Amino acid sequence: MKKYKKDRYISGVITAIFAAAVILPVLTLFVWSFTQRWAWPYIIPGNFSLNAVSDVFEKLKNPGGVLISGVVLSLITALLSVIIALMTAKALLFYNFPGRNALLFGSILPFIVPASVFSMGVQLIFINLGLNNTLHGVMIAHLIYSLPYALRLIMDAMSAIGEKYEEQARVLGACGIRAFVDITVPMLLPVSLTAFCMAYIISFSQYFLTLLIGGGRVITFTIIMVPYLTSGNRNFASAYSLVFLGISVIIFMLSKKAAAISNRQLKTQLY
């Protein structure tokens, strides 16, 4: 009993430390959003201001503004990443074809190639293809960069599941596509939602890639936020950072809720 209480105490302390590590920076951002000047070593800010909050609301009140367009761009990119990753993972895991190893190696290049090098290489190709300075060019660039992350997550889960369930469905008369869509895809839905969130965050947080491929014509929320972060304008940077964080948390919560529902439905179907 004493050991159990001690373990619970240690667990509580560790949890409190991690919670403080997350909550305190967010509280600091919240205070800075309403602060014009906060000089060292004063604990309380010297001057309060609503300029940053007003600027954020001015950007948000437009239904077709940069926030909505940036979120929609990232959501579409994440959805395409998951769809392509599902098909690519199946091909790489269960089929042998010419160039398979090269494709498998190419899928890890965004992990090892610096973003600046990757962006400049993509820009040269997009200029020749006429995709530079266009919205669909930015979306394709985001897709190229976020797809490997979704692919790795889905490949690991699909490798663990294997083909045994699809083989049983084909024995019962289902075609290959029907077995994949009705059996494998629902089983991969929780990890697909995780991959969706990962791809969304990668796309939504892209600054240099969006700026380079978009040529300053495609404006997203990150394009507006990052200059405030680098200029030292802390109140505006904090306000925009809170919006960025809030949107990401909402996407993750919705994804987690959808994953829980899919897990319950899958268990009901299996048992």
PDB file of C-alpha atoms in Angstrom:
ATOM      1  CA  MET A   1       0.000   0.000   0.000  1.00  0.00           C
ATOM      2  CA  LYS A   2       2.832   2.409   0.851  1.00  0.00           C
ATOM      3  CA  LYS A   3       4.551   1.617  -2.432  1.00  0.00           C
ATOM      4  CA  TYR A   4       1.292   2.240  -4.277  1.00  0.00           C
ATOM      5  CA  LYS A   5       0.859   5.636  -2.602  1.00  0.00           C
ATOM      6  CA  LYS A   6       4.471   6.514  -3.335  1.00  0.00           C
ATOM      7  CA  ASP A   7       4.052   5.597  -7.000  1.00  0.00           C
ATOM      8  CA  ARG A   8       0.886   7.690  -7.188  1.00  0.00           C
ATOM      9  CA  TYR A   9       2.700  10.629  -5.573  1.00  0.00           C
ATOM     10  CA  ILE A  10       5.612  10.416  -8.013  1.00  0.00           C
ATOM     11  CA  SER A  11       3.194  10.071 -10.915  1.00  0.00           C
ATOM     12  CA  GLY A  12       1.271  13.122  -9.717  1.00  0.00           C
ATOM     13  CA  VAL A  13       4.450  15.203  -9.409  1.00  0.00           C
ATOM     14  CA  ILE A  14       5.594  14.234 -12.908  1.00  0.00           C
ATOM     15  CA  THR A  15       2.147  15.006 -14.320  1.00  0.00           C
ATOM     16  CA  ALA A  16       2.117  18.391 -12.592  1.00  0.00           C
ATOM     17  CA  ILE A  17       5.549  19.242 -14.004  1.00  0.00           C
ATOM     18  CA  PHE A  18       4.497  18.368 -17.544  1.00  0.00           C
ATOM     19  CA  ALA A  19       1.213  20.258 -17.123  1.00  0.00           C
ATOM     20  CA  ALA A  20       3.078  23.337 -15.905  1.00  0.00           C
ATOM     21  CA  ALA A  21       5.495  23.074 -18.831  1.00  0.00           C
ATOM     22  CA  VAL A  22       2.496  23.317 -21.184  1.00  0.00           C
ATOM     23  CA  ILE A  23       0.185  25.686 -19.318  1.00  0.00           C
ATOM     24  CA  LEU A  24       2.701  28.341 -18.214  1.00  0.00           C
ATOM     25  CA  PRO A  25       3.910  29.217 -21.745  1.00  0.00           C
ATOM     26  CA  VAL A  26       0.290  29.412 -22.936  1.00  0.00           C
ATOM     27  CA  LEU A  27      -0.574  31.749 -20.038  1.00  0.00           C
ATOM     28  CA  THR A  28       2.441  33.879 -20.911  1.00  0.00           C
ATOM     29  CA  LEU A  29       1.236  34.124 -24.500  1.00  0.00           C
ATOM     30  CA  PHE A  30      -2.215  35.119 -23.265  1.00  0.00           C
ATOM     31  CA  VAL A  31      -0.828  37.907 -21.062  1.00  0.00           C
ATOM     32  CA  TRP A  32       1.464  39.159 -23.820  1.00  0.00           C
ATOM     33  CA  SER A  33      -1.510  39.346 -26.205  1.00  0.00           C
ATOM     34  CA  PHE A  34      -2.914  42.194 -24.084  1.00  0.00           C
ATOM     35  CA  THR A  35       0.453  43.781 -23.237  1.00  0.00           C
ATOM     36  CA  GLN A  36       2.186  46.665 -24.969  1.00  0.00           C
ATOM     37  CA  ARG A  37       5.271  46.743 -22.753  1.00  0.00           C
ATOM     38  CA  TRP A  38       6.587  44.233 -20.203  1.00  0.00           C
ATOM     39  CA  ALA A  39      10.084  45.204 -19.140  1.00  0.00           C
ATOM     40  CA  TRP A  40      12.444  43.233 -16.959  1.00  0.00           C
ATOM     41  CA  PRO A  41      12.393  42.746 -13.957  1.00  0.00           C
ATOM     42  CA  TYR A  42       8.733  43.716 -13.432  1.00  0.00           C
ATOM     43  CA  ILE A  43       6.383  40.811 -12.716  1.00  0.00           C
ATOM     44  CA  ILE A  44       3.314  42.732 -13.868  1.00  0.00           C
ATOM     45  CA  PRO A  45       3.219  44.270 -17.368  1.00  0.00           C
ATOM     46  CA  GLY A  46       3.652  48.009 -17.510  1.00  0.00           C
ATOM     47  CA  ASN A  47       1.239  48.871 -20.320  1.00  0.00           C
ATOM     48  CA  PHE A  48      -1.812  47.007 -21.575  1.00  0.00           C
ATOM     49  CA  SER A  49      -3.163  47.288 -25.088  1.00  0.00           C
ATOM     50  CA  LEU A  50      -5.855  45.715 -27.281  1.00  0.00           C
ATOM     51  CA  ASN A  51      -4.076  46.500 -30.547  1.00  0.00           C
ATOM     52  CA  ALA A  52      -2.925  42.917 -31.147  1.00  0.00           C
ATOM     53  CA  VAL A  53      -6.287  41.371 -30.290  1.00  0.00           C
ATOM     54  CA  SER A  54      -8.109  43.909 -32.469  1.00  0.00           C
ATOM     55  CA  ASP A  55      -5.798  43.151 -35.380  1.00  0.00           C
ATOM     56  CA  VAL A  56      -6.430  39.408 -35.028  1.00  0.00           C
ATOM     57  CA  PHE A  57     -10.212  39.876 -34.916  1.00  0.00           C
ATOM     58  CA  GLU A  58      -9.980  42.147 -37.947  1.00  0.00           C
ATOM     59  CA  LYS A  59      -8.294  39.322 -39.847  1.00  0.00           C
ATOM     60  CA  LEU A  60     -10.720  36.690 -38.535  1.00  0.00           C
ATOM     61  CA  LYS A  61     -14.003  38.468 -39.221  1.00  0.00           C
ATOM     62  CA  ASN A  62     -13.593  38.095 -42.977  1.00  0.00           C
ATOM     63  CA  PRO A  63     -15.087  34.686 -43.942  1.00  0.00           C
ATOM     64  CA  GLY A  64     -12.779  34.466 -46.952  1.00  0.00           C
ATOM     65  CA  GLY A  65      -9.729  35.752 -45.109  1.00  0.00           C
ATOM     66  CA  VAL A  66      -6.283  34.295 -44.663  1.00  0.00           C
ATOM     67  CA  LEU A  67      -7.244  32.159 -41.671  1.00  0.00           C
ATOM     68  CA  ILE A  68     -10.081  30.318 -43.404  1.00  0.00           C
ATOM     69  CA  SER A  69      -8.150  29.949 -46.642  1.00  0.00           C
ATOM     70  CA  GLY A  70      -5.088  28.648 -44.786  1.00  0.00           C
ATOM     71  CA  VAL A  71      -7.141  26.130 -42.806  1.00  0.00           C
ATOM     72  CA  VAL A  72      -8.966  24.906 -45.928  1.00  0.00           C
ATOM     73  CA  LEU A  73      -5.677  24.602 -47.824  1.00  0.00           C
ATOM     74  CA  SER A  74      -4.144  22.517 -45.028  1.00  0.00           C
ATOM     75  CA  LEU A  75      -7.267  20.343 -44.608  1.00  0.00           C
ATOM     76  CA  ILE A  76      -7.325  19.505 -48.320  1.00  0.00           C
ATOM     77  CA  THR A  77      -3.598  18.784 -48.261  1.00  0.00           C
ATOM     78  CA  ALA A  78      -3.983  16.503 -45.235  1.00  0.00           C
ATOM     79  CA  LEU A  79      -6.901  14.638 -46.809  1.00  0.00           C
ATOM     80  CA  LEU A  80      -4.992  14.057 -50.042  1.00  0.00           C
ATOM     81  CA  SER A  81      -1.938  12.965 -48.035  1.00  0.00           C
ATOM     82  CA  VAL A  82      -3.932  10.261 -46.239  1.00  0.00           C
ATOM     83  CA  ILE A  83      -5.653   9.002 -49.403  1.00  0.00           C
ATOM     84  CA  ILE A  84      -2.405   8.770 -51.347  1.00  0.00           C
ATOM     85  CA  ALA A  85      -0.550   7.320 -48.352  1.00  0.00           C
ATOM     86  CA  LEU A  86      -3.106   4.490 -47.992  1.00  0.00           C
ATOM     87  CA  MET A  87      -2.641   3.393 -51.590  1.00  0.00           C
ATOM     88  CA  THR A  88       1.122   3.924 -51.585  1.00  0.00           C
ATOM     89  CA  ALA A  89       1.603   1.992 -48.329  1.00  0.00           C
ATOM     90  CA  LYS A  90      -0.268  -1.012 -49.738  1.00  0.00           C
ATOM     91  CA  ALA A  91       1.797  -0.953 -52.913  1.00  0.00           C
ATOM     92  CA  LEU A  92       5.124  -0.671 -51.083  1.00  0.00           C
ATOM     93  CA  LEU A  93       4.315  -3.356 -48.515  1.00  0.00           C
ATOM     94  CA  PHE A  94       2.575  -6.062 -50.509  1.00  0.00           C
ATOM     95  CA  TYR A  95       3.670  -5.690 -54.142  1.00  0.00           C
ATOM     96  CA  ASN A  96       6.966  -6.059 -55.969  1.00  0.00           C
ATOM     97  CA  PHE A  97       7.467  -3.762 -58.948  1.00  0.00           C
ATOM     98  CA  PRO A  98      10.365  -2.006 -60.703  1.00  0.00           C
ATOM     99  CA  GLY A  99      11.527   1.041 -58.771  1.00  0.00           C
ATOM    100  CA  ARG A 100       9.960  -0.061 -55.492  1.00  0.00           C
ATOM    101  CA  ASN A 101      13.158   0.421 -53.474  1.00  0.00           C
ATOM    102  CA  ALA A 102      13.824   3.793 -55.107  1.00  0.00           C
ATOM    103  CA  LEU A 103      10.295   4.929 -54.243  1.00  0.00           C
ATOM    104  CA  LEU A 104      10.711   3.683 -50.681  1.00  0.00           C
ATOM    105  CA  PHE A 105      13.972   5.625 -50.344  1.00  0.00           C
ATOM    106  CA  GLY A 106      12.425   8.709 -51.912  1.00  0.00           C
ATOM    107  CA  SER A 107       9.653   8.661 -49.336  1.00  0.00           C
ATOM    108  CA  ILE A 108      12.158   9.468 -46.557  1.00  0.00           C
ATOM    109  CA  LEU A 109      13.930  12.321 -48.372  1.00  0.00           C
ATOM    110  CA  PRO A 110      11.828  15.100 -46.752  1.00  0.00           C
ATOM    111  CA  PHE A 111      13.043  13.763 -43.378  1.00  0.00           C
ATOM    112  CA  ILE A 112      16.723  14.176 -44.270  1.00  0.00           C
ATOM    113  CA  VAL A 113      16.777  17.059 -46.777  1.00  0.00           C
ATOM    114  CA  PRO A 114      16.682  20.561 -45.197  1.00  0.00           C
ATOM    115  CA  ALA A 115      13.475  22.455 -45.877  1.00  0.00           C
ATOM    116  CA  SER A 116      15.293  25.346 -47.595  1.00  0.00           C
ATOM    117  CA  VAL A 117      17.074  22.998 -50.013  1.00  0.00           C
ATOM    118  CA  PHE A 118      13.856  21.092 -50.662  1.00  0.00           C
ATOM    119  CA  SER A 119      11.900  24.305 -51.278  1.00  0.00           C
ATOM    120  CA  MET A 120      14.400  25.716 -53.756  1.00  0.00           C
ATOM    121  CA  GLY A 121      14.548  22.435 -55.665  1.00  0.00           C
ATOM    122  CA  VAL A 122      10.761  22.252 -55.858  1.00  0.00           C
ATOM    123  CA  GLN A 123      10.578  25.893 -56.952  1.00  0.00           C
ATOM    124  CA  LEU A 124      12.887  25.287 -59.940  1.00  0.00           C
ATOM    125  CA  ILE A 125      10.702  22.389 -61.080  1.00  0.00           C
ATOM    126  CA  PHE A 126       7.484  24.332 -60.528  1.00  0.00           C
ATOM    127  CA  ILE A 127       8.770  27.312 -62.530  1.00  0.00           C
ATOM    128  CA  ASN A 128       9.305  25.034 -65.525  1.00  0.00           C
ATOM    129  CA  LEU A 129       5.854  23.499 -65.048  1.00  0.00           C
ATOM    130  CA  GLY A 130       4.107  26.846 -64.616  1.00  0.00           C
ATOM    131  CA  LEU A 131       3.028  26.018 -61.063  1.00  0.00           C
ATOM    132  CA  ASN A 132       5.007  28.730 -59.279  1.00  0.00           C
ATOM    133  CA  ASN A 133       3.069  31.641 -57.742  1.00  0.00           C
ATOM    134  CA  THR A 134      -0.185  29.654 -57.844  1.00  0.00           C
ATOM    135  CA  LEU A 135      -2.490  28.278 -55.152  1.00  0.00           C
ATOM    136  CA  HIS A 136      -2.504  24.749 -56.564  1.00  0.00           C
ATOM    137  CA  GLY A 137       1.289  24.896 -56.796  1.00  0.00           C
ATOM    138  CA  VAL A 138       1.481  25.671 -53.073  1.00  0.00           C
ATOM    139  CA  MET A 139      -0.950  22.847 -52.332  1.00  0.00           C
ATOM    140  CA  ILE A 140       1.105  20.353 -54.347  1.00  0.00           C
ATOM    141  CA  ALA A 141       4.299  21.511 -52.589  1.00  0.00           C
ATOM    142  CA  HIS A 142       2.641  21.062 -49.178  1.00  0.00           C
ATOM    143  CA  LEU A 143       1.429  17.644 -50.287  1.00  0.00           C
ATOM    144  CA  ILE A 144       4.919  16.558 -51.350  1.00  0.00           C
ATOM    145  CA  TYR A 145       6.333  17.652 -48.000  1.00  0.00           C
ATOM    146  CA  SER A 146       3.601  16.244 -45.729  1.00  0.00           C
ATOM    147  CA  LEU A 147       2.888  12.981 -47.577  1.00  0.00           C
ATOM    148  CA  PRO A 148       5.972  11.073 -46.270  1.00  0.00           C
ATOM    149  CA  TYR A 149       4.930  11.658 -42.648  1.00  0.00           C
ATOM    150  CA  ALA A 150       1.454  10.270 -43.293  1.00  0.00           C
ATOM    151  CA  LEU A 151       2.930   7.419 -45.310  1.00  0.00           C
ATOM    152  CA  ARG A 152       5.268   6.308 -42.519  1.00  0.00           C
ATOM    153  CA  LEU A 153       2.491   6.235 -39.930  1.00  0.00           C
ATOM    154  CA  ILE A 154       0.127   4.289 -42.167  1.00  0.00           C
ATOM    155  CA  MET A 155       2.833   1.877 -43.354  1.00  0.00           C
ATOM    156  CA  ASP A 156       3.654   0.857 -39.787  1.00  0.00           C
ATOM    157  CA  ALA A 157      -0.011   0.192 -38.962  1.00  0.00           C
ATOM    158  CA  MET A 158      -0.696  -1.591 -42.250  1.00  0.00           C
ATOM    159  CA  SER A 159       2.373  -3.772 -41.771  1.00  0.00           C
ATOM    160  CA  ALA A 160       1.061  -4.847 -38.353  1.00  0.00           C
ATOM    161  CA  ILE A 161      -2.385  -5.682 -39.756  1.00  0.00           C
ATOM    162  CA  GLY A 162      -1.050  -7.572 -42.762  1.00  0.00           C
ATOM    163  CA  GLU A 163      -3.138  -9.012 -45.574  1.00  0.00           C
ATOM    164  CA  LYS A 164      -4.856 -11.846 -43.703  1.00  0.00           C
ATOM    165  CA  TYR A 165      -8.186 -10.020 -43.333  1.00  0.00           C
ATOM    166  CA  GLU A 166      -8.267  -9.051 -46.995  1.00  0.00           C
ATOM    167  CA  GLU A 167      -7.423 -12.616 -47.980  1.00  0.00           C
ATOM    168  CA  GLN A 168     -10.382 -13.896 -45.976  1.00  0.00           C
ATOM    169  CA  ALA A 169     -12.646 -11.350 -47.677  1.00  0.00           C
ATOM    170  CA  ARG A 170     -11.407 -12.420 -51.110  1.00  0.00           C
ATOM    171  CA  VAL A 171     -12.022 -16.058 -50.229  1.00  0.00           C
ATOM    172  CA  LEU A 172     -15.627 -15.094 -49.458  1.00  0.00           C
ATOM    173  CA  GLY A 173     -15.950 -13.516 -52.903  1.00  0.00           C
ATOM    174  CA  ALA A 174     -14.939  -9.882 -52.501  1.00  0.00           C
ATOM    175  CA  CYS A 175     -12.704  -8.308 -55.144  1.00  0.00           C
ATOM    176  CA  GLY A 176      -9.363  -6.754 -54.197  1.00  0.00           C
ATOM    177  CA  ILE A 177     -10.618  -3.169 -54.174  1.00  0.00           C
ATOM    178  CA  ARG A 178     -13.750  -4.081 -52.217  1.00  0.00           C
ATOM    179  CA  ALA A 179     -11.687  -5.965 -49.631  1.00  0.00           C
ATOM    180  CA  PHE A 180      -9.289  -3.061 -49.239  1.00  0.00           C
ATOM    181  CA  VAL A 181     -12.011  -0.417 -48.909  1.00  0.00           C
ATOM    182  CA  ASP A 182     -14.364  -2.416 -46.660  1.00  0.00           C
ATOM    183  CA  ILE A 183     -11.801  -4.224 -44.482  1.00  0.00           C
ATOM    184  CA  THR A 184      -8.389  -2.561 -44.356  1.00  0.00           C
ATOM    185  CA  VAL A 185      -9.392   1.108 -44.580  1.00  0.00           C
ATOM    186  CA  PRO A 186     -11.814   0.970 -41.584  1.00  0.00           C
ATOM    187  CA  MET A 187      -9.183  -0.851 -39.525  1.00  0.00           C
ATOM    188  CA  LEU A 188      -6.662   1.859 -40.395  1.00  0.00           C
ATOM    189  CA  LEU A 189      -9.056   4.733 -39.661  1.00  0.00           C
ATOM    190  CA  PRO A 190      -7.603   5.635 -36.209  1.00  0.00           C
ATOM    191  CA  VAL A 191      -4.029   5.819 -37.499  1.00  0.00           C
ATOM    192  CA  SER A 192      -5.302   7.540 -40.657  1.00  0.00           C
ATOM    193  CA  LEU A 193      -6.771  10.288 -38.477  1.00  0.00           C
ATOM    194  CA  THR A 194      -3.429  10.620 -36.698  1.00  0.00           C
ATOM    195  CA  ALA A 195      -1.697  10.869 -40.064  1.00  0.00           C
ATOM    196  CA  PHE A 196      -4.301  13.453 -41.105  1.00  0.00           C
ATOM    197  CA  CYS A 197      -3.466  15.607 -38.066  1.00  0.00           C
ATOM    198  CA  MET A 198       0.255  15.276 -38.699  1.00  0.00           C
ATOM    199  CA  ALA A 199      -0.105  16.280 -42.348  1.00  0.00           C
ATOM    200  CA  TYR A 200      -2.385  19.168 -41.396  1.00  0.00           C
ATOM    201  CA  ILE A 201       0.048  20.600 -38.856  1.00  0.00           C
ATOM    202  CA  ILE A 202       2.967  20.294 -41.291  1.00  0.00           C
ATOM    203  CA  SER A 203       0.999  22.053 -44.012  1.00  0.00           C
ATOM    204  CA  PHE A 204      -0.498  24.738 -41.768  1.00  0.00           C
ATOM    205  CA  SER A 205       2.898  25.627 -40.271  1.00  0.00           C
ATOM    206  CA  GLN A 206       4.758  25.944 -43.586  1.00  0.00           C
ATOM    207  CA  TYR A 207       6.229  29.417 -44.021  1.00  0.00           C
ATOM    208  CA  PHE A 208       9.326  29.302 -46.211  1.00  0.00           C
ATOM    209  CA  LEU A 209       7.863  26.748 -48.617  1.00  0.00           C
ATOM    210  CA  THR A 210       4.624  28.726 -48.969  1.00  0.00           C
ATOM    211  CA  LEU A 211       6.473  32.018 -49.406  1.00  0.00           C
ATOM    212  CA  LEU A 212       8.852  30.614 -52.017  1.00  0.00           C
ATOM    213  CA  ILE A 213       6.349  28.652 -54.091  1.00  0.00           C
ATOM    214  CA  GLY A 214       3.530  31.169 -53.638  1.00  0.00           C
ATOM    215  CA  GLY A 215       5.797  34.084 -54.496  1.00  0.00           C
ATOM    216  CA  GLY A 216       4.004  36.329 -52.010  1.00  0.00           C
ATOM    217  CA  ARG A 217       0.721  35.952 -53.901  1.00  0.00           C
ATOM    218  CA  VAL A 218      -0.599  33.055 -51.841  1.00  0.00           C
ATOM    219  CA  ILE A 219      -1.146  34.414 -48.322  1.00  0.00           C
ATOM    220  CA  THR A 220      -1.796  31.984 -45.491  1.00  0.00           C
ATOM    221  CA  PHE A 221      -2.105  32.505 -41.754  1.00  0.00           C
ATOM    222  CA  THR A 222       1.536  31.488 -41.212  1.00  0.00           C
ATOM    223  CA  ILE A 223       2.752  34.039 -43.764  1.00  0.00           C
ATOM    224  CA  ILE A 224       1.200  36.760 -41.609  1.00  0.00           C
ATOM    225  CA  MET A 225       2.213  35.277 -38.240  1.00  0.00           C
ATOM    226  CA  VAL A 226       5.919  34.494 -38.780  1.00  0.00           C
ATOM    227  CA  PRO A 227       7.057  38.097 -39.494  1.00  0.00           C
ATOM    228  CA  TYR A 228       5.652  39.118 -36.110  1.00  0.00           C
ATOM    229  CA  LEU A 229       7.589  36.278 -34.475  1.00  0.00           C
ATOM    230  CA  THR A 230      10.879  37.320 -36.074  1.00  0.00           C
ATOM    231  CA  SER A 231      10.432  41.078 -35.634  1.00  0.00           C
ATOM    232  CA  GLY A 232      10.273  40.974 -31.835  1.00  0.00           C
ATOM    233  CA  ASN A 233       6.731  42.377 -31.788  1.00  0.00           C
ATOM    234  CA  ARG A 234       5.714  40.150 -28.916  1.00  0.00           C
ATOM    235  CA  ASN A 235       2.124  41.219 -28.359  1.00  0.00           C
ATOM    236  CA  PHE A 236       1.106  40.636 -31.987  1.00  0.00           C
ATOM    237  CA  ALA A 237       3.201  37.463 -32.159  1.00  0.00           C
ATOM    238  CA  SER A 238       1.552  36.111 -29.004  1.00  0.00           C
ATOM    239  CA  ALA A 239      -1.973  36.860 -30.216  1.00  0.00           C
ATOM    240  CA  TYR A 240      -1.405  35.124 -33.551  1.00  0.00           C
ATOM    241  CA  SER A 241       0.355  32.217 -31.836  1.00  0.00           C
ATOM    242  CA  LEU A 242      -2.670  31.654 -29.593  1.00  0.00           C
ATOM    243  CA  VAL A 243      -4.939  31.506 -32.637  1.00  0.00           C
ATOM    244  CA  PHE A 244      -2.549  29.070 -34.314  1.00  0.00           C
ATOM    245  CA  LEU A 245      -2.484  26.924 -31.189  1.00  0.00           C
ATOM    246  CA  GLY A 246      -6.260  27.056 -30.763  1.00  0.00           C
ATOM    247  CA  ILE A 247      -6.936  25.935 -34.327  1.00  0.00           C
ATOM    248  CA  SER A 248      -4.466  23.056 -33.994  1.00  0.00           C
ATOM    249  CA  VAL A 249      -6.021  21.925 -30.704  1.00  0.00           C
ATOM    250  CA  ILE A 250      -9.512  21.981 -32.247  1.00  0.00           C
ATOM    251  CA  ILE A 251      -8.338  19.850 -35.176  1.00  0.00           C
ATOM    252  CA  PHE A 252      -6.696  17.358 -32.810  1.00  0.00           C
ATOM    253  CA  MET A 253      -9.767  17.169 -30.560  1.00  0.00           C
ATOM    254  CA  LEU A 254     -12.068  16.533 -33.517  1.00  0.00           C
ATOM    255  CA  SER A 255      -9.683  13.897 -34.822  1.00  0.00           C
ATOM    256  CA  LYS A 256      -9.469  12.211 -31.424  1.00  0.00           C
ATOM    257  CA  LYS A 257     -13.261  12.184 -31.152  1.00  0.00           C
ATOM    258  CA  ALA A 258     -13.581  10.685 -34.621  1.00  0.00           C
ATOM    259  CA  ALA A 259     -10.927   8.075 -33.797  1.00  0.00           C
ATOM    260  CA  ALA A 260     -12.796   7.060 -30.621  1.00  0.00           C
ATOM    261  CA  ILE A 261     -16.063   6.685 -32.552  1.00  0.00           C
ATOM    262  CA  SER A 262     -14.372   4.631 -35.265  1.00  0.00           C
ATOM    263  CA  ASN A 263     -12.768   2.373 -32.649  1.00  0.00           C
ATOM    264  CA  ARG A 264     -16.146   1.677 -31.028  1.00  0.00           C
ATOM    265  CA  GLN A 265     -17.737   0.939 -34.386  1.00  0.00           C
ATOM    266  CA  LEU A 266     -14.868  -1.359 -35.359  1.00  0.00           C
ATOM    267  CA  LYS A 267     -15.110  -3.299 -32.094  1.00  0.00           C
ATOM    268  CA  THR A 268     -18.859  -3.669 -32.585  1.00  0.00           C
ATOM    269  CA  GLN A 269     -18.354  -5.057 -36.095  1.00  0.00           C
ATOM    270  CA  LEU A 270     -15.631  -7.468 -34.984  1.00  0.00           C
ATOM    271  CA  TYR A 271     -17.395  -8.796 -31.888  1.00  0.00           C
TER     272      TYR A 271
END
